[in-house]
CSV table of C-alpha atoms in Angstrom, one decimal:
chain,number,residue,atom,x,y,z
A,1,MET,CA,-50.8,65.7,155.5
A,2,ASN,CA,-54.4,65.4,154.2
A,3,ASN,CA,-56.6,67.8,156.0
A,4,ALA,CA,-59.7,67.5,153.8
A,5,PRO,CA,-63.0,67.1,155.6
A,6,ALA,CA,-64.5,63.6,156.0
A,7,PRO,CA,-66.5,62.6,153.0
A,8,ALA,CA,-70.1,63.8,153.1
A,9,PRO,CA,-72.9,61.3,152.3
A,10,ALA,CA,-73.9,61.1,148.6
A,11,PRO,CA,-76.9,63.4,147.7
A,12,ALA,CA,-80.3,61.9,148.6
A,13,ARG,CA,-81.6,62.8,145.1
A,14,GLY,CA,-80.3,60.5,142.4
A,15,PRO,CA,-78.5,62.0,139.4
A,16,ALA,CA,-80.1,62.9,136.1
A,17,VAL,CA,-78.2,60.9,133.5
A,18,PHE,CA,-77.6,61.5,129.8
A,19,SER,CA,-76.2,59.0,127.4
A,20,GLY,CA,-75.1,60.1,123.9
A,21,LYS,CA,-72.9,62.7,122.3
A,22,ALA,CA,-72.3,66.1,123.9
A,23,PHE,CA,-70.2,69.1,123.0
A,24,ASP,CA,-68.4,71.8,125.0
A,25,THR,CA,-67.3,75.2,123.9
A,26,CYS,CA,-65.7,78.1,125.9
A,27,THR,CA,-68.5,80.7,125.7
A,28,ALA,CA,-72.1,79.4,125.9
A,29,PRO,CA,-73.7,79.9,122.4
A,30,SER,CA,-76.8,82.1,122.1
A,31,SER,CA,-80.1,80.5,122.7
A,32,ALA,CA,-80.9,81.0,119.0
A,33,ALA,CA,-77.7,79.0,118.1
A,34,MET,CA,-78.7,76.3,120.5
A,35,GLN,CA,-82.2,76.1,119.0
A,36,ALA,CA,-80.7,75.9,115.5
A,37,TRP,CA,-78.4,73.0,116.5
A,38,HIS,CA,-81.0,71.0,118.4
A,39,GLY,CA,-82.3,68.1,116.3
A,40,GLN,CA,-79.9,69.0,113.5
A,41,SER,CA,-76.6,68.2,115.2
A,42,PRO,CA,-75.7,64.8,116.7
A,43,TYR,CA,-75.5,66.3,120.1
A,44,GLY,CA,-78.0,66.1,123.0
A,45,ALA,CA,-76.0,67.8,125.7
A,46,ALA,CA,-73.8,70.8,126.1
A,47,ALA,CA,-71.2,71.7,128.7
A,48,VAL,CA,-71.2,75.2,130.1
A,49,TYR,CA,-68.6,77.0,132.3
A,50,ILE,CA,-70.7,78.3,135.2
A,51,GLY,CA,-68.0,79.9,137.4
A,52,GLY,CA,-64.7,79.8,139.1
A,53,GLN,CA,-62.0,82.4,139.4
A,54,ASN,CA,-59.9,80.7,136.7
A,55,ARG,CA,-62.8,80.6,134.2
A,56,GLY,CA,-61.3,82.0,131.0
A,57,CYS,CA,-64.3,83.0,129.0
A,58,SER,CA,-66.9,85.7,129.4
A,59,GLN,CA,-70.5,84.3,129.5
A,60,PRO,CA,-72.9,87.0,128.2
A,61,ASN,CA,-75.5,84.4,127.3
A,62,LEU,CA,-75.3,82.2,130.4
A,63,THR,CA,-78.3,83.2,132.6
A,64,SER,CA,-81.1,81.4,134.3
A,65,SER,CA,-83.4,82.4,131.4
A,66,TRP,CA,-80.9,80.9,128.9
A,67,VAL,CA,-80.7,77.6,130.9
A,68,HIS,CA,-84.4,77.2,131.1
A,69,THR,CA,-84.9,78.1,127.4
A,70,VAL,CA,-82.3,75.7,126.1
A,71,HIS,CA,-83.4,72.9,128.4
A,72,ALA,CA,-87.0,73.4,127.3
A,73,ALA,CA,-85.8,73.0,123.8
A,74,GLY,CA,-84.5,69.6,124.6
A,75,TRP,CA,-80.8,70.1,125.7
A,76,GLN,CA,-79.2,68.5,128.7
A,77,LEU,CA,-76.5,70.7,130.4
A,78,ILE,CA,-73.2,69.8,131.9
A,79,PRO,CA,-72.0,72.5,134.3
A,80,LEU,CA,-68.2,73.0,134.6
A,81,TYR,CA,-66.5,75.0,137.4
A,82,VAL,CA,-62.9,76.2,136.9
A,83,GLY,CA,-61.6,76.1,140.4
A,84,ALA,CA,-58.1,76.6,141.8
A,85,GLN,CA,-55.3,75.0,139.9
A,86,PRO,CA,-52.3,72.8,140.9
A,87,PRO,CA,-49.3,74.4,142.6
A,88,CYS,CA,-46.9,72.7,140.2
A,89,GLN,CA,-48.7,73.9,137.1
A,90,THR,CA,-47.1,76.5,134.9
A,91,SER,CA,-49.8,79.1,134.3
A,92,GLY,CA,-51.0,82.6,135.1
A,93,ASN,CA,-54.1,81.4,136.8
A,94,PRO,CA,-55.1,83.8,139.6
A,95,GLU,CA,-56.3,81.1,142.1
A,96,ARG,CA,-53.8,78.4,143.0
A,97,ILE,CA,-53.8,75.5,145.4
A,98,THR,CA,-51.1,75.2,148.1
A,99,ALA,CA,-50.6,72.6,150.8
A,100,ALA,CA,-51.7,75.1,153.4
A,101,ASN,CA,-54.9,76.3,151.7
A,102,ALA,CA,-56.0,73.1,149.9
A,103,ALA,CA,-58.8,72.0,152.3
A,104,SER,CA,-60.2,75.5,153.1
A,105,LEU,CA,-60.1,76.6,149.4
A,106,GLY,CA,-61.7,73.4,148.2
A,107,SER,CA,-64.6,73.9,150.7
A,108,SER,CA,-65.1,77.5,149.7
A,109,ASP,CA,-64.8,76.9,146.0
A,110,GLY,CA,-67.3,74.0,146.3
A,111,ALA,CA,-69.8,76.2,148.0
A,112,ASP,CA,-69.2,78.8,145.3
A,113,ALA,CA,-69.8,76.3,142.6
A,114,VAL,CA,-73.1,75.3,144.2
A,115,ALA,CA,-74.2,79.0,144.5
A,116,HIS,CA,-73.4,79.6,140.8
A,117,ALA,CA,-75.3,76.4,139.7
A,118,ALA,CA,-78.3,77.3,141.9
A,119,GLY,CA,-78.4,80.8,140.6
A,120,LEU,CA,-78.7,79.4,137.1
A,121,GLY,CA,-81.6,77.1,138.0
A,122,MET,CA,-79.5,74.0,138.3
A,123,GLY,CA,-80.9,72.4,141.4
A,124,THR,CA,-80.0,69.7,143.9
A,125,GLY,CA,-79.3,66.3,142.2
A,126,SER,CA,-77.2,68.1,139.6
A,127,ALA,CA,-73.6,67.1,138.9
A,128,ILE,CA,-71.0,69.9,138.7
A,129,TYR,CA,-67.7,69.1,137.2
A,130,LEU,CA,-64.4,70.6,138.6
A,131,ASP,CA,-62.1,71.5,135.7
A,132,MET,CA,-58.5,70.6,136.7
A,133,GLU,CA,-56.0,71.3,134.0
A,134,ALA,CA,-52.9,69.3,133.3
A,135,TYR,CA,-50.1,68.9,135.8
A,136,ASP,CA,-47.4,66.3,136.7
A,137,ALA,CA,-49.2,63.5,138.5
A,138,ALA,CA,-45.8,62.1,139.5
A,139,ASP,CA,-45.1,65.1,141.7
A,140,LEU,CA,-46.3,63.7,145.0
A,141,ALA,CA,-46.5,66.9,146.9
A,142,CYS,CA,-48.4,68.6,144.1
A,143,SER,CA,-50.8,65.6,143.7
A,144,GLY,CA,-51.3,65.5,147.4
A,145,ALA,CA,-52.4,69.1,147.6
A,146,VAL,CA,-54.7,68.7,144.6
A,147,LEU,CA,-56.3,65.6,146.1
A,148,THR,CA,-57.0,67.4,149.4
A,149,TYR,CA,-58.6,70.3,147.4
A,150,VAL,CA,-60.7,67.9,145.3
A,151,GLN,CA,-61.9,66.0,148.4
A,152,ALA,CA,-62.9,69.2,150.1
A,153,TRP,CA,-64.7,70.4,147.0
A,154,ASP,CA,-66.5,67.1,146.6
A,155,ALA,CA,-67.6,67.2,150.3
A,156,ALA,CA,-69.0,70.7,149.9
A,157,LEU,CA,-71.1,69.7,146.9
A,158,HIS,CA,-72.4,66.6,148.7
A,159,ALA,CA,-73.3,68.7,151.7
A,160,HIS,CA,-75.5,70.9,149.5
A,161,GLY,CA,-77.1,67.9,147.7
A,162,TYR,CA,-75.1,68.0,144.5
A,163,TRP,CA,-73.1,65.3,142.8
A,164,ALA,CA,-69.3,66.0,142.3
A,165,GLY,CA,-67.8,65.5,138.9
A,166,PHE,CA,-64.2,65.9,137.8
A,167,TYR,CA,-62.7,66.9,134.4
A,168,GLY,CA,-59.1,66.1,133.7
A,169,PHE,CA,-56.5,64.9,131.3
A,170,SER,CA,-56.0,61.1,130.9
A,171,LYS,CA,-52.2,61.3,131.5
A,172,SER,CA,-52.2,63.9,134.3
A,173,SER,CA,-55.1,65.2,136.3
A,174,ALA,CA,-57.6,62.4,135.6
A,175,LEU,CA,-54.8,59.9,136.0
A,176,ALA,CA,-54.1,61.3,139.5
A,177,MET,CA,-57.8,60.6,140.4
A,178,SER,CA,-57.5,57.0,139.1
A,179,GLN,CA,-54.3,56.5,141.1
A,180,ALA,CA,-56.0,57.9,144.2
A,181,ALA,CA,-58.9,55.5,143.7
A,182,SER,CA,-56.5,52.5,143.3
A,183,SER,CA,-54.8,53.5,146.5
A,184,GLY,CA,-58.1,53.4,148.4
A,185,ALA,CA,-58.6,57.1,148.9
A,186,THR,CA,-62.1,58.3,149.9
A,187,GLY,CA,-64.1,61.4,149.1
A,188,LEU,CA,-63.3,61.1,145.4
A,189,PRO,CA,-65.4,62.5,142.5
A,190,ASP,CA,-68.6,60.7,141.7
A,191,ALA,CA,-68.2,61.1,138.0
A,192,LEU,CA,-65.0,61.3,135.8
A,193,TRP,CA,-64.8,63.2,132.6
A,194,TYR,CA,-61.5,62.4,131.0
A,195,ALA,CA,-59.8,64.1,128.0
A,196,LEU,CA,-58.3,61.4,125.7
A,197,TYR,CA,-58.1,62.5,122.1
A,198,ASP,CA,-58.4,59.2,120.4
A,199,GLY,CA,-61.4,60.0,118.2
A,200,THR,CA,-63.5,57.3,119.8
A,201,ALA,CA,-67.0,58.4,120.8
A,202,ASP,CA,-67.3,55.9,123.6
A,203,THR,CA,-66.8,55.9,127.4
A,204,SER,CA,-65.9,52.2,127.8
A,205,SER,CA,-63.9,51.2,124.8
A,206,GLY,CA,-60.4,52.4,125.4
A,207,PHE,CA,-61.1,53.6,129.0
A,208,PRO,CA,-57.5,54.3,130.2
A,209,TYR,CA,-58.0,53.2,133.8
A,210,PRO,CA,-59.1,50.0,135.7
A,211,ALA,CA,-62.5,49.0,134.2
A,212,GLY,CA,-64.3,49.0,137.6
A,213,GLN,CA,-63.5,52.7,138.2
A,214,TRP,CA,-66.5,55.0,137.6
A,215,SER,CA,-68.3,52.2,135.8
A,216,GLY,CA,-71.9,52.6,134.8
A,217,PRO,CA,-73.3,56.0,134.1
A,218,TRP,CA,-70.5,58.0,135.7
A,219,ARG,CA,-68.2,58.8,132.8
A,220,GLY,CA,-67.6,61.4,130.1
A,221,HIS,CA,-64.9,61.2,127.4
A,222,GLN,CA,-63.7,64.3,125.6
A,223,TYR,CA,-62.3,62.7,122.4
A,224,ALA,CA,-61.7,65.5,120.0
A,225,VAL,CA,-61.2,69.3,120.2
A,226,ASP,CA,-61.5,72.5,118.2
A,227,GLN,CA,-63.9,71.1,115.6
A,228,GLN,CA,-65.7,73.7,113.5
A,229,GLU,CA,-69.2,72.5,112.5
A,230,SER,CA,-72.4,74.0,111.1
A,231,TYR,CA,-76.0,72.9,111.7
A,232,GLY,CA,-79.2,74.8,111.1
A,233,GLY,CA,-77.2,77.6,109.4
A,234,VAL,CA,-75.1,78.2,112.6
A,235,SER,CA,-71.3,77.5,112.8
A,236,LEU,CA,-69.6,76.9,116.1
A,237,THR,CA,-66.2,75.6,117.1
A,238,VAL,CA,-66.7,72.8,119.7
A,239,ASP,CA,-65.0,69.9,121.4
A,240,HIS,CA,-66.5,66.5,121.1
A,241,ASP,CA,-67.6,64.4,124.1
A,242,ALA,CA,-69.1,60.9,124.5
A,243,TRP,CA,-71.3,60.9,127.6
A,244,ASN,CA,-72.8,58.3,129.9
A,245,GLY,CA,-73.0,60.2,133.1
A,246,PRO,CA,-74.8,62.8,135.3
A,247,VAL,CA,-75.9,66.2,134.1
A,248,ALA,CA,-77.7,69.2,135.6
A,249,VAL,CA,-81.2,69.0,137.1
A,250,ILE,CA,-83.1,72.0,135.8
A,251,GLY,CA,-85.9,73.1,138.1
């Protein structure tokens, strides 16, 4: 049974949108590294892991000061939150979704994501992306619990004036969101960031779901991972993203 709260209205403030190439990496680089890469690399946006009990990387650089410094240098930022993970997933993650806790946990994690974003200077109108790792989308009980959690998380973000994004894998977690959309489910993420490692830096060509889903500036595509690159004398290992979607609003 789906006990997620009714969908909250979309935020009054429209999203800030970035179109172009982005990168993501586990630990936010230093501000000096970001300065070195800006204008030298092909990227205009960077994803950062802002919180969640299942976040796997320490973030010594990620502070409000860092956010404002790199944004002033010209970077757009894409906040990621690693929330509770699916009950059918094999992992050692400390926070897991169950059928019993899905709605309440989604609501509390959504509020926590907003608090982390606001603490970093990412204000209302920002999009925050929920990181949902791979699981068996054909497991109906598992997918049902995840959907309830996502709907509650999305509603919590909307209630605080934030846009709700979702990061998932094209054949599992993101697929489940597409299937939910096709079935007419409500309260789904505003933006979809899908992992499909086809090497294509595009959000429309090769989109693996019905063309009308998340059309317009509501998509991100992670198309390559673990690429070591050097710009401005600084080397980083990053994942590659094509972006045409909402990002953080830096106040």
